[in-house]
Amino acid sequence: MHMKNGLIKKVIEEFRNRTLNVYKADSERIVRDARAADRAAKDHTGRWLFELLQNSDDAGATEVRVLVEDDTVYVADNGSGLKPGAVSAICGTDFSDKTGGTIGRKGVGFKSVYEVSWNPQVLTVDGEGIEFSPEKAKKFLQQNNLDDGQVPYQWIPFFIPWEDMERQDPYLGALTAYKTVVRLPGISPEKKQKVEQLLREWPPHALCAFRHLRKITAPGLEVVLRAGDGAWSLCDSRGQTLVEWQVARHTEWPSVDLLKVLGAVECRAISTDGVSFLIAAPLKNACVVPTSDYLPVHVFYPTEQKGPVRLLLHAEFLVKSDRTALMPVDGNPFNAWIADRLACHVCKFVNDSYRPESPSSHAALLVPFGERASHPVAEGLWQRIADKAQADLRLADVEARQGLTVSEARLISVNVRADLARTLLEATKVRGRLLHPAFDDDKEARKALKELGCKEIHDQDLMAAIAENADSHAGDTG
């Protein structure tokens, strides 16, 4: 949006005038708005970078660059720029209390930047911008004979042109290759340290869940994601190595009845785009392997709730207003549907991860989070995944054919040597139910199958099978 159009300036002035009329009609609203903004900033502690990345992704950006210079943080992207329709979304309307959840699309989350700066600015390169300033807002209230004891500056936007800001701040000149710049000035030394720590610890795999974003550059950090056909490469400058990931993405459209719990904007977005799911895990020697830890469930960005299995899971769940937690699945038809569909996609991902050269490795992807009993989200998702896996998971038989169900399969769990027991068992009618020998020594795969209720052959079962087989042969001889 270029300055000559003047639309951003016009929309900002109109919004500010509407806010002024509200405050003149109800002076107590000033205090309520100021308090709501303060609460919101506290709710979003540590989330500001993820929220800005989400906003960049919503704008179709493929690349984000973060600069930290002096007392200012800059977040620049190559998306579509600041649009007139975004003004109300990033002003105080975003602070309104919500009774339901939100998926978090389209402008939600800008309020998180107030944790870092009291004077955030959003600029379109060579165009128009918007600013929130306690000083300007206080003066605005005074000029209009309103109480300035508490200043809801987050609700009172001001217009700023790029050319004026570029003259004041030479660092903006390094960002002219981008389209939008979020400028966060006035960072205290303590907050600057926290910003730098956040960048150092930023999880590279989080890039996988975004729809468009593929590159993030920051001081001491460059993460590049290259999406391929199933296998994606993730290069993190901090690790100095290229990591391949197996990725499955899906889009589905919920029924009209399920959309009733959503706001109008999200209903329109889902009606057009559907809801997205993503399941991913690292590749090692061409085999899909579990992630090193139980990652949080992602809703484009990571929540603060552990996932049920060692896979990267993204789904468009409804989340609470602080965007760190999912709305409870029980009693929420939309989230229940998302959870059910995610379980289906997880099971398909695991089945598709089967490799004949490593017949047990795909089952190891389903080792559940051990402390899930105290994590309701992980427990609820695991139960759905387990139910689906018990019905649809397919496991390798002794010939490495992926055909056994969990209920059909048998694990060898004896005190004698497993290979000796296997030799004896393969001569009996149990042979058709035996899992591939790879399962005998794969502790992780065995653990997963036991959690899924797979039956085991113990010493007593071994002896009974041998005796039955001997009786059968004796009968044949007789």
Tab-separated table of C-alpha atoms in Angstrom:
chain	number	residue	atom	x	y	z
A	1	MET	CA	0.000	0.000	0.000
A	2	HIS	CA	1.814	3.104	-1.213
A	3	MET	CA	1.522	6.511	0.372
A	4	LYS	CA	-0.006	8.090	-2.676
A	5	ASN	CA	-3.128	5.999	-2.111
A	6	GLY	CA	-3.532	7.327	1.429
A	7	LEU	CA	-5.915	4.534	2.405
A	8	ILE	CA	-4.032	3.473	5.519
A	9	LYS	CA	-3.978	7.035	6.822
A	10	LYS	CA	-7.698	7.413	6.153
A	11	VAL	CA	-8.587	4.143	7.902
A	12	ILE	CA	-6.402	4.995	10.919
A	13	GLU	CA	-8.065	8.382	11.325
A	14	GLU	CA	-11.531	6.861	10.994
A	15	PHE	CA	-10.743	4.206	13.594
A	16	ARG	CA	-9.308	6.772	15.996
A	17	ASN	CA	-12.369	8.990	15.594
A	18	ARG	CA	-14.701	6.062	16.310
A	19	THR	CA	-12.693	5.277	19.426
A	20	LEU	CA	-12.918	8.934	20.478
A	21	ASN	CA	-16.702	8.889	20.147
A	22	VAL	CA	-16.901	5.735	22.261
A	23	TYR	CA	-14.770	7.302	24.988
A	24	LYS	CA	-16.809	10.506	24.980
A	25	ALA	CA	-19.998	8.495	25.365
A	26	ASP	CA	-18.592	6.252	28.103
A	27	SER	CA	-15.551	7.580	29.944
A	28	GLU	CA	-15.273	4.382	32.008
A	29	ARG	CA	-14.477	2.541	28.804
A	30	ILE	CA	-11.037	4.197	28.843
A	31	VAL	CA	-10.125	2.430	32.088
A	32	ARG	CA	-11.601	-0.896	30.958
A	33	ASP	CA	-9.666	-0.809	27.692
A	34	ALA	CA	-6.397	0.072	29.409
A	35	ARG	CA	-6.788	-2.790	31.883
A	36	ALA	CA	-7.750	-5.263	29.155
A	37	ALA	CA	-4.615	-4.371	27.201
A	38	ASP	CA	-2.425	-4.841	30.273
A	39	ARG	CA	-3.937	-8.279	30.926
A	40	ALA	CA	-3.448	-9.314	27.317
A	41	ALA	CA	0.232	-8.356	27.318
A	42	LYS	CA	0.784	-10.519	30.398
A	43	ASP	CA	-1.097	-13.425	28.809
A	44	HIS	CA	1.295	-13.485	25.869
A	45	THR	CA	4.611	-13.572	27.713
A	46	GLY	CA	7.285	-15.061	25.488
A	47	ARG	CA	4.937	-15.522	22.513
A	48	TRP	CA	5.547	-12.352	20.512
A	49	LEU	CA	7.926	-13.831	17.924
A	50	PHE	CA	5.628	-16.748	17.117
A	51	GLU	CA	2.694	-14.370	16.828
A	52	LEU	CA	4.530	-12.078	14.413
A	53	LEU	CA	5.660	-15.073	12.365
A	54	GLN	CA	2.041	-16.205	12.226
A	55	ASN	CA	0.976	-12.773	10.996
A	56	SER	CA	3.704	-12.879	8.339
A	57	ASP	CA	2.523	-16.309	7.249
A	58	ASP	CA	-1.070	-15.047	7.064
A	59	ALA	CA	0.194	-12.319	4.716
A	60	GLY	CA	1.727	-14.951	2.428
A	61	ALA	CA	5.333	-14.217	3.403
A	62	THR	CA	7.938	-16.843	2.550
A	63	GLU	CA	10.824	-15.126	4.334
A	64	VAL	CA	11.276	-13.238	7.605
A	65	ARG	CA	14.331	-11.346	8.788
A	66	VAL	CA	14.818	-10.284	12.407
A	67	LEU	CA	17.281	-7.541	13.339
A	68	VAL	CA	18.309	-6.464	16.828
A	69	GLU	CA	20.076	-3.102	16.740
A	70	ASP	CA	20.700	-0.871	19.760
A	71	ASP	CA	17.368	-0.747	21.622
A	72	THR	CA	15.164	-1.764	18.683
A	73	VAL	CA	13.942	-5.062	17.249
A	74	TYR	CA	12.878	-5.258	13.601
A	75	VAL	CA	10.811	-8.075	12.094
A	76	ALA	CA	10.604	-7.771	8.303
A	77	ASP	CA	8.796	-10.028	5.834
A	78	ASN	CA	8.118	-10.281	2.108
A	79	GLY	CA	4.357	-10.698	2.446
A	80	SER	CA	1.548	-8.580	1.059
A	81	GLY	CA	2.125	-5.504	3.222
A	82	LEU	CA	-0.083	-3.585	5.636
A	83	LYS	CA	-3.651	-3.582	4.354
A	84	PRO	CA	-6.453	-1.201	5.405
A	85	GLY	CA	-8.490	-4.125	6.719
A	86	ALA	CA	-5.712	-5.034	9.153
A	87	VAL	CA	-5.906	-1.754	11.063
A	88	SER	CA	-8.818	-2.726	13.299
A	89	ALA	CA	-7.370	-6.225	13.763
A	90	ILE	CA	-4.113	-4.929	15.234
A	91	CYS	CA	-5.762	-2.166	17.242
A	92	GLY	CA	-7.523	-2.730	20.536
A	93	THR	CA	-10.377	-4.778	19.070
A	94	ASP	CA	-7.983	-7.707	19.453
A	95	PHE	CA	-8.135	-7.322	23.251
A	96	SER	CA	-11.817	-8.096	23.575
A	97	ASP	CA	-12.597	-11.025	25.852
A	98	LYS	CA	-13.689	-14.090	23.889
A	99	THR	CA	-15.989	-16.739	25.332
A	100	GLY	CA	-15.030	-19.307	22.704
A	101	GLY	CA	-11.777	-20.323	21.128
A	102	THR	CA	-10.012	-19.104	18.051
A	103	ILE	CA	-7.807	-20.845	15.546
A	104	GLY	CA	-5.640	-17.744	15.452
A	105	ARG	CA	-5.752	-16.612	11.845
A	106	LYS	CA	-5.722	-13.118	10.417
A	107	GLY	CA	-4.201	-10.571	12.754
A	108	VAL	CA	-4.789	-12.241	16.085
A	109	GLY	CA	-1.804	-11.970	18.379
A	110	PHE	CA	-0.324	-8.547	17.588
A	111	LYS	CA	-1.058	-7.638	21.199
A	112	SER	CA	1.827	-9.917	22.206
A	113	VAL	CA	4.379	-7.308	21.056
A	114	TYR	CA	3.521	-5.071	24.012
A	115	GLU	CA	5.529	-7.443	26.150
A	116	VAL	CA	8.602	-6.185	24.272
A	117	SER	CA	7.834	-2.575	23.332
A	118	TRP	CA	5.401	0.156	24.364
A	119	ASN	CA	5.744	1.851	21.008
A	120	PRO	CA	5.226	-0.766	18.258
A	121	GLN	CA	5.051	0.309	14.635
A	122	VAL	CA	4.000	-1.554	11.492
A	123	LEU	CA	5.399	-0.108	8.268
A	124	THR	CA	4.999	-0.921	4.608
A	125	VAL	CA	8.313	-0.300	2.852
A	126	ASP	CA	8.077	2.933	0.820
A	127	GLY	CA	4.477	3.248	1.958
A	128	GLU	CA	2.311	3.917	4.974
A	129	GLY	CA	2.477	2.742	8.560
A	130	ILE	CA	0.672	2.577	11.872
A	131	GLU	CA	2.046	3.387	15.316
A	132	PHE	CA	0.927	2.972	18.924
A	133	SER	CA	2.443	5.505	21.311
A	134	PRO	CA	1.630	6.155	25.008
A	135	GLU	CA	2.839	9.759	24.653
A	136	LYS	CA	0.782	10.523	21.552
A	137	ALA	CA	-2.271	8.775	22.991
A	138	LYS	CA	-2.028	10.709	26.270
A	139	LYS	CA	-1.818	13.986	24.359
A	140	PHE	CA	-4.783	12.906	22.220
A	141	LEU	CA	-6.910	12.289	25.326
A	142	GLN	CA	-5.896	15.645	26.806
A	143	GLN	CA	-6.702	17.509	23.596
A	144	ASN	CA	-10.178	16.000	23.650
A	145	ASN	CA	-10.777	16.770	27.341
A	146	LEU	CA	-10.773	13.109	28.371
A	147	ASP	CA	-9.324	11.552	31.524
A	148	ASP	CA	-5.690	10.585	30.939
A	149	GLY	CA	-5.107	8.835	34.273
A	150	GLN	CA	-4.939	5.537	32.403
A	151	VAL	CA	-4.045	5.571	28.727
A	152	PRO	CA	-5.351	2.768	26.479
A	153	TYR	CA	-2.785	3.624	23.828
A	154	GLN	CA	-3.158	0.205	22.224
A	155	TRP	CA	-6.618	1.313	21.057
A	156	ILE	CA	-5.514	4.661	19.641
A	157	PRO	CA	-3.512	4.305	16.387
A	158	PHE	CA	-1.499	7.012	14.658
A	159	PHE	CA	-0.329	7.287	11.084
A	160	ILE	CA	3.395	7.279	10.258
A	161	PRO	CA	4.906	7.396	6.742
A	162	TRP	CA	7.862	5.188	5.840
A	163	GLU	CA	9.930	8.060	4.478
A	164	ASP	CA	9.788	9.931	7.802
A	165	MET	CA	10.776	6.853	9.793
A	166	GLU	CA	13.600	5.994	7.389
A	167	ARG	CA	15.087	9.451	7.910
A	168	GLN	CA	14.982	8.933	11.680
A	169	ASP	CA	16.227	5.337	11.680
A	170	PRO	CA	19.058	4.394	9.288
A	171	TYR	CA	18.664	0.680	10.063
A	172	LEU	CA	15.418	0.650	8.094
A	173	GLY	CA	17.491	1.154	4.966
A	174	ALA	CA	18.786	-2.408	5.333
A	175	LEU	CA	15.243	-3.772	5.058
A	176	THR	CA	14.027	-2.191	1.829
A	177	ALA	CA	14.065	-5.567	0.044
A	178	TYR	CA	11.115	-6.608	2.213
A	179	LYS	CA	7.492	-5.506	2.151
A	180	THR	CA	6.493	-5.073	5.796
A	181	VAL	CA	8.550	-4.129	8.850
A	182	VAL	CA	7.369	-4.383	12.446
A	183	ARG	CA	9.544	-1.987	14.425
A	184	LEU	CA	9.748	-2.422	18.201
A	185	PRO	CA	11.767	0.439	19.737
A	186	GLY	CA	12.638	1.223	23.329
A	187	ILE	CA	13.747	-2.264	24.353
A	188	SER	CA	15.336	-2.351	27.805
A	189	PRO	CA	18.703	-4.145	28.186
A	190	GLU	CA	16.973	-6.915	30.140
A	191	LYS	CA	14.348	-7.419	27.448
A	192	LYS	CA	17.003	-7.284	24.752
A	193	GLN	CA	18.766	-10.200	26.425
A	194	LYS	CA	15.483	-12.131	26.484
A	195	VAL	CA	14.932	-11.389	22.797
A	196	GLU	CA	18.397	-12.656	21.929
A	197	GLN	CA	17.844	-15.774	24.035
A	198	LEU	CA	14.503	-16.402	22.329
A	199	LEU	CA	16.195	-16.237	18.937
A	200	ARG	CA	18.988	-18.574	20.034
A	201	GLU	CA	16.465	-21.130	21.274
A	202	TRP	CA	13.962	-20.834	18.434
A	203	PRO	CA	12.915	-24.403	17.425
A	204	PRO	CA	13.657	-24.891	13.722
A	205	HIS	CA	11.001	-27.587	13.231
A	206	ALA	CA	8.306	-24.990	14.011
A	207	LEU	CA	8.825	-23.694	10.479
A	208	CYS	CA	7.187	-26.851	9.108
A	209	ALA	CA	3.731	-25.941	10.400
A	210	PHE	CA	3.442	-22.606	8.595
A	211	ARG	CA	1.638	-22.503	5.266
A	212	HIS	CA	4.015	-20.168	3.417
A	213	LEU	CA	7.000	-19.275	5.595
A	214	ARG	CA	10.181	-21.066	4.532
A	215	LYS	CA	13.108	-18.963	5.765
A	216	ILE	CA	13.941	-17.119	8.979
A	217	THR	CA	17.102	-15.049	9.367
A	218	ALA	CA	18.167	-13.468	12.664
A	219	PRO	CA	21.414	-12.674	14.502
A	220	GLY	CA	23.256	-15.981	14.776
A	221	LEU	CA	20.399	-17.853	13.145
A	222	GLU	CA	19.300	-18.906	9.690
A	223	VAL	CA	16.702	-21.622	9.233
A	224	VAL	CA	15.692	-22.638	5.720
A	225	LEU	CA	12.975	-25.148	4.893
A	226	ARG	CA	12.739	-26.666	1.426
A	227	ALA	CA	9.520	-28.520	0.801
A	228	GLY	CA	9.708	-31.531	-1.476
A	229	ASP	CA	7.395	-34.383	-2.396
A	230	GLY	CA	6.991	-35.970	1.032
A	231	ALA	CA	10.587	-35.385	2.154
A	232	TRP	CA	11.484	-31.866	3.290
A	233	SER	CA	14.944	-30.549	4.120
A	234	LEU	CA	15.517	-28.319	7.133
A	235	CYS	CA	18.811	-26.469	7.372
A	236	ASP	CA	19.620	-24.783	10.696
A	237	SER	CA	22.800	-22.691	10.792
A	238	ARG	CA	23.163	-23.448	14.505
A	239	GLY	CA	23.399	-27.178	13.860
A	240	GLN	CA	25.577	-26.945	10.754
A	241	THR	CA	23.740	-29.966	9.339
A	242	LEU	CA	20.910	-30.602	6.917
A	243	VAL	CA	18.068	-32.619	8.429
A	244	GLU	CA	15.577	-34.437	6.230
A	245	TRP	CA	11.986	-34.739	7.435
A	246	GLN	CA	9.175	-36.939	6.218
A	247	VAL	CA	6.122	-34.686	6.011
A	248	ALA	CA	2.467	-35.380	5.310
A	249	ARG	CA	0.064	-32.472	4.826
A	250	HIS	CA	-3.699	-32.734	4.540
A	251	THR	CA	-6.581	-30.317	4.085
A	252	GLU	CA	-10.149	-31.116	5.082
A	253	TRP	CA	-13.437	-29.242	5.193
A	254	PRO	CA	-15.566	-29.607	8.325
A	255	SER	CA	-19.342	-29.732	8.126
A	256	VAL	CA	-21.368	-26.547	8.364
A	257	ASP	CA	-22.639	-27.562	11.805
A	258	LEU	CA	-19.094	-27.689	13.182
A	259	LEU	CA	-18.397	-24.147	11.997
A	260	LYS	CA	-21.089	-22.669	14.247
A	261	VAL	CA	-18.615	-22.258	17.122
A	262	LEU	CA	-16.299	-20.086	14.998
A	263	GLY	CA	-16.316	-16.370	14.310
A	264	ALA	CA	-17.414	-15.016	10.952
A	265	VAL	CA	-13.866	-14.339	9.719
A	266	GLU	CA	-12.667	-17.841	10.533
A	267	CYS	CA	-15.798	-19.392	9.011
A	268	ARG	CA	-15.102	-17.632	5.737
A	269	ALA	CA	-11.423	-18.608	5.816
A	270	ILE	CA	-12.166	-22.274	6.479
A	271	SER	CA	-14.933	-22.366	3.889
A	272	THR	CA	-12.333	-21.198	1.362
A	273	ASP	CA	-9.135	-22.878	2.540
A	274	GLY	CA	-10.317	-25.784	4.692
A	275	VAL	CA	-8.395	-26.746	7.821
A	276	SER	CA	-4.842	-28.007	7.636
A	277	PHE	CA	-3.105	-30.956	9.259
A	278	LEU	CA	0.585	-31.792	9.259
A	279	ILE	CA	2.459	-34.812	10.602
A	280	ALA	CA	6.248	-34.909	10.354
A	281	ALA	CA	9.259	-36.788	11.680
A	282	PRO	CA	12.995	-36.857	10.891
A	283	LEU	CA	14.502	-39.189	8.312
A	284	LYS	CA	17.635	-41.176	9.126
A	285	ASN	CA	19.159	-43.539	6.586
A	286	ALA	CA	15.930	-43.290	4.583
A	287	CYS	CA	13.863	-44.451	7.589
A	288	VAL	CA	11.375	-42.320	9.495
A	289	VAL	CA	12.476	-41.998	13.132
A	290	PRO	CA	10.827	-40.414	16.182
A	291	THR	CA	11.656	-36.853	17.180
A	292	SER	CA	14.152	-36.583	20.025
A	293	ASP	CA	11.476	-35.308	22.406
A	294	TYR	CA	7.716	-35.099	22.749
A	295	LEU	CA	7.096	-31.836	20.928
A	296	PRO	CA	4.199	-29.526	21.787
A	297	VAL	CA	1.065	-29.718	19.697
A	298	HIS	CA	1.228	-27.002	17.031
A	299	VAL	CA	-1.585	-24.779	15.807
A	300	PHE	CA	0.655	-23.142	13.222
A	301	TYR	CA	2.786	-22.105	16.230
A	302	PRO	CA	3.691	-24.361	19.188
A	303	THR	CA	1.268	-24.404	22.088
A	304	GLU	CA	2.488	-25.233	25.577
A	305	GLN	CA	0.843	-28.662	25.619
A	306	LYS	CA	2.842	-31.832	25.039
A	307	GLY	CA	2.012	-34.025	22.099
A	308	PRO	CA	1.029	-37.675	22.653
A	309	VAL	CA	3.733	-39.249	20.466
A	310	ARG	CA	7.184	-38.314	19.182
A	311	LEU	CA	5.967	-36.726	15.978
A	312	LEU	CA	5.532	-33.097	14.969
A	313	LEU	CA	1.767	-32.607	14.957
A	314	HIS	CA	-0.052	-29.566	13.611
A	315	ALA	CA	-3.813	-29.199	13.406
A	316	GLU	CA	-6.119	-26.193	13.435
A	317	PHE	CA	-7.562	-26.717	16.896
A	318	LEU	CA	-9.470	-23.984	18.647
A	319	VAL	CA	-7.154	-22.454	21.235
A	320	LYS	CA	-7.737	-20.323	24.304
A	321	SER	CA	-7.224	-16.577	24.166
A	322	ASP	CA	-3.621	-16.778	25.373
A	323	ARG	CA	-2.896	-19.131	22.436
A	324	THR	CA	-0.871	-21.518	24.606
A	325	ALA	CA	-3.564	-24.125	25.237
A	326	LEU	CA	-6.198	-26.002	23.262
A	327	MET	CA	-9.850	-25.590	24.112
A	328	PRO	CA	-10.972	-28.821	25.839
A	329	VAL	CA	-11.860	-31.482	23.298
A	330	ASP	CA	-14.682	-32.930	25.380
A	331	GLY	CA	-17.781	-30.842	24.879
A	332	ASN	CA	-16.300	-29.015	21.882
A	333	PRO	CA	-17.531	-30.669	18.665
A	334	PHE	CA	-15.089	-28.790	16.432
A	335	ASN	CA	-12.008	-29.779	18.427
A	336	ALA	CA	-13.336	-33.330	18.802
A	337	TRP	CA	-13.588	-33.578	15.014
A	338	ILE	CA	-10.084	-32.140	14.570
A	339	ALA	CA	-8.718	-34.637	17.115
A	340	ASP	CA	-10.407	-37.578	15.380
A	341	ARG	CA	-9.116	-36.554	11.966
A	342	LEU	CA	-5.618	-35.957	13.356
A	343	ALA	CA	-5.616	-39.484	14.799
A	344	CYS	CA	-6.524	-40.863	11.367
A	345	HIS	CA	-3.716	-38.921	9.710
A	346	VAL	CA	-1.205	-40.026	12.359
A	347	CYS	CA	-2.085	-43.672	11.798
A	348	LYS	CA	-1.772	-43.288	8.029
A	349	PHE	CA	1.582	-41.521	8.456
A	350	VAL	CA	2.882	-44.387	10.590
A	351	ASN	CA	1.660	-47.011	8.127
A	352	ASP	CA	3.218	-45.091	5.240
A	353	SER	CA	6.502	-44.926	7.184
A	354	TYR	CA	6.946	-48.694	6.968
A	355	ARG	CA	10.243	-49.722	5.370
A	356	PRO	CA	10.932	-53.406	4.497
A	357	GLU	CA	14.615	-52.893	5.326
A	358	SER	CA	13.629	-51.870	8.875
A	359	PRO	CA	10.335	-53.687	9.492
A	360	SER	CA	9.789	-52.613	13.105
A	361	SER	CA	10.866	-48.962	13.000
A	362	HIS	CA	7.504	-47.463	12.031
A	363	ALA	CA	5.849	-48.923	15.140
A	364	ALA	CA	8.377	-47.088	17.325
A	365	LEU	CA	6.773	-43.812	16.198
A	366	LEU	CA	3.810	-44.628	18.436
A	367	VAL	CA	5.519	-44.793	21.836
A	368	PRO	CA	3.176	-42.593	23.910
A	369	PHE	CA	4.185	-39.804	26.264
A	370	GLY	CA	4.838	-41.516	29.587
A	371	GLU	CA	3.428	-38.726	31.758
A	372	ARG	CA	0.273	-38.258	29.722
A	373	ALA	CA	-1.981	-39.048	32.696
A	374	SER	CA	-1.205	-35.577	34.049
A	375	HIS	CA	-1.470	-33.963	30.599
A	376	PRO	CA	-5.131	-34.117	29.482
A	377	VAL	CA	-4.460	-33.047	25.886
A	378	ALA	CA	-1.767	-35.688	25.365
A	379	GLU	CA	-3.938	-38.326	27.048
A	380	GLY	CA	-7.010	-37.473	24.996
A	381	LEU	CA	-5.141	-37.449	21.698
A	382	TRP	CA	-3.329	-40.668	22.574
A	383	GLN	CA	-6.610	-42.484	23.231
A	384	ARG	CA	-7.877	-41.483	19.803
A	385	ILE	CA	-4.605	-42.470	18.133
A	386	ALA	CA	-4.553	-45.786	20.007
A	387	ASP	CA	-8.131	-46.606	19.000
A	388	LYS	CA	-7.354	-45.866	15.367
A	389	ALA	CA	-4.048	-47.766	15.447
A	390	GLN	CA	-5.683	-50.825	16.980
A	391	ALA	CA	-8.006	-50.906	13.980
A	392	ASP	CA	-5.799	-49.726	11.121
A	393	LEU	CA	-2.102	-50.127	11.980
A	394	ARG	CA	-0.415	-52.790	9.867
A	395	LEU	CA	2.680	-54.646	11.053
A	396	ALA	CA	5.280	-56.862	9.413
A	397	ASP	CA	4.998	-60.644	9.640
A	398	VAL	CA	7.950	-63.045	9.525
A	399	GLU	CA	8.219	-62.494	5.758
A	400	ALA	CA	8.316	-58.684	6.185
A	401	ARG	CA	4.852	-58.364	4.678
A	402	GLN	CA	2.978	-55.439	6.227
A	403	GLY	CA	-0.336	-57.135	6.924
A	404	LEU	CA	-0.798	-58.002	10.602
A	405	THR	CA	-3.199	-55.978	12.723
A	406	VAL	CA	-2.414	-55.235	16.361
A	407	SER	CA	-4.962	-57.831	17.499
A	408	GLU	CA	-3.556	-60.477	15.152
A	409	ALA	CA	0.117	-59.856	15.898
A	410	ARG	CA	2.118	-61.643	18.583
A	411	LEU	CA	5.261	-60.390	20.311
A	412	ILE	CA	7.778	-62.960	21.529
A	413	SER	CA	8.466	-62.227	25.213
A	414	VAL	CA	10.270	-65.251	26.656
A	415	ASN	CA	13.144	-65.784	29.060
A	416	VAL	CA	15.027	-68.077	26.705
A	417	ARG	CA	16.848	-66.727	23.668
A	418	ALA	CA	14.359	-65.031	21.375
A	419	ASP	CA	15.949	-66.471	18.243
A	420	LEU	CA	15.667	-70.004	19.625
A	421	ALA	CA	12.068	-69.445	20.658
A	422	ARG	CA	11.322	-68.016	17.234
A	423	THR	CA	12.785	-71.049	15.473
A	424	LEU	CA	10.538	-73.290	17.529
A	425	LEU	CA	7.443	-71.106	17.118
A	426	GLU	CA	7.839	-70.721	13.367
A	427	ALA	CA	7.366	-74.455	13.120
A	428	THR	CA	3.922	-74.176	14.736
A	429	LYS	CA	0.594	-72.746	13.621
A	430	VAL	CA	1.461	-69.536	15.520
A	431	ARG	CA	3.844	-68.660	12.692
A	432	GLY	CA	1.224	-66.660	10.806
A	433	ARG	CA	0.776	-64.311	13.774
A	434	LEU	CA	4.431	-63.805	14.628
A	435	LEU	CA	5.874	-60.375	14.117
A	436	HIS	CA	9.058	-59.952	12.121
A	437	PRO	CA	12.327	-60.834	13.961
A	438	ALA	CA	13.202	-57.114	13.968
A	439	PHE	CA	10.636	-56.665	16.747
A	440	ASP	CA	12.529	-59.036	19.054
A	441	ASP	CA	15.240	-56.465	19.807
A	442	ASP	CA	13.440	-53.193	19.041
A	443	LYS	CA	12.642	-51.923	22.530
A	444	GLU	CA	10.795	-48.833	21.320
A	445	ALA	CA	8.584	-50.713	18.871
A	446	ARG	CA	7.815	-53.327	21.525
A	447	LYS	CA	6.920	-50.631	24.025
A	448	ALA	CA	4.520	-49.011	21.566
A	449	LEU	CA	2.803	-52.293	20.730
A	450	LYS	CA	2.403	-53.213	24.385
A	451	GLU	CA	0.741	-49.833	24.980
A	452	LEU	CA	-1.606	-50.660	22.106
A	453	GLY	CA	-2.545	-53.978	23.712
A	454	CYS	CA	-0.617	-56.312	21.417
A	455	LYS	CA	-0.612	-59.843	22.855
A	456	GLU	CA	2.634	-61.516	23.873
A	457	ILE	CA	3.943	-65.054	23.790
A	458	HIS	CA	5.473	-65.901	27.172
A	459	ASP	CA	7.335	-69.023	28.321
A	460	GLN	CA	4.140	-70.882	29.140
A	461	ASP	CA	2.642	-70.015	25.747
A	462	LEU	CA	5.830	-71.185	24.059
A	463	MET	CA	5.698	-74.564	25.786
A	464	ALA	CA	1.996	-74.952	25.008
A	465	ALA	CA	2.547	-74.169	21.318
A	466	ILE	CA	5.416	-76.665	21.107
A	467	ALA	CA	3.352	-79.354	22.853
A	468	GLU	CA	0.358	-78.730	20.602
A	469	ASN	CA	2.589	-78.891	17.564
A	470	ALA	CA	4.126	-82.157	18.791
A	471	ASP	CA	0.690	-83.656	19.393
A	472	SER	CA	-0.347	-82.601	15.915
A	473	HIS	CA	2.649	-84.282	14.345
A	474	ALA	CA	2.109	-87.376	16.483
A	475	GLY	CA	-1.458	-87.566	15.248
A	476	ASP	CA	-0.281	-87.252	11.663
A	477	THR	CA	2.219	-90.073	12.214
A	478	GLY	CA	-0.353	-92.308	13.843
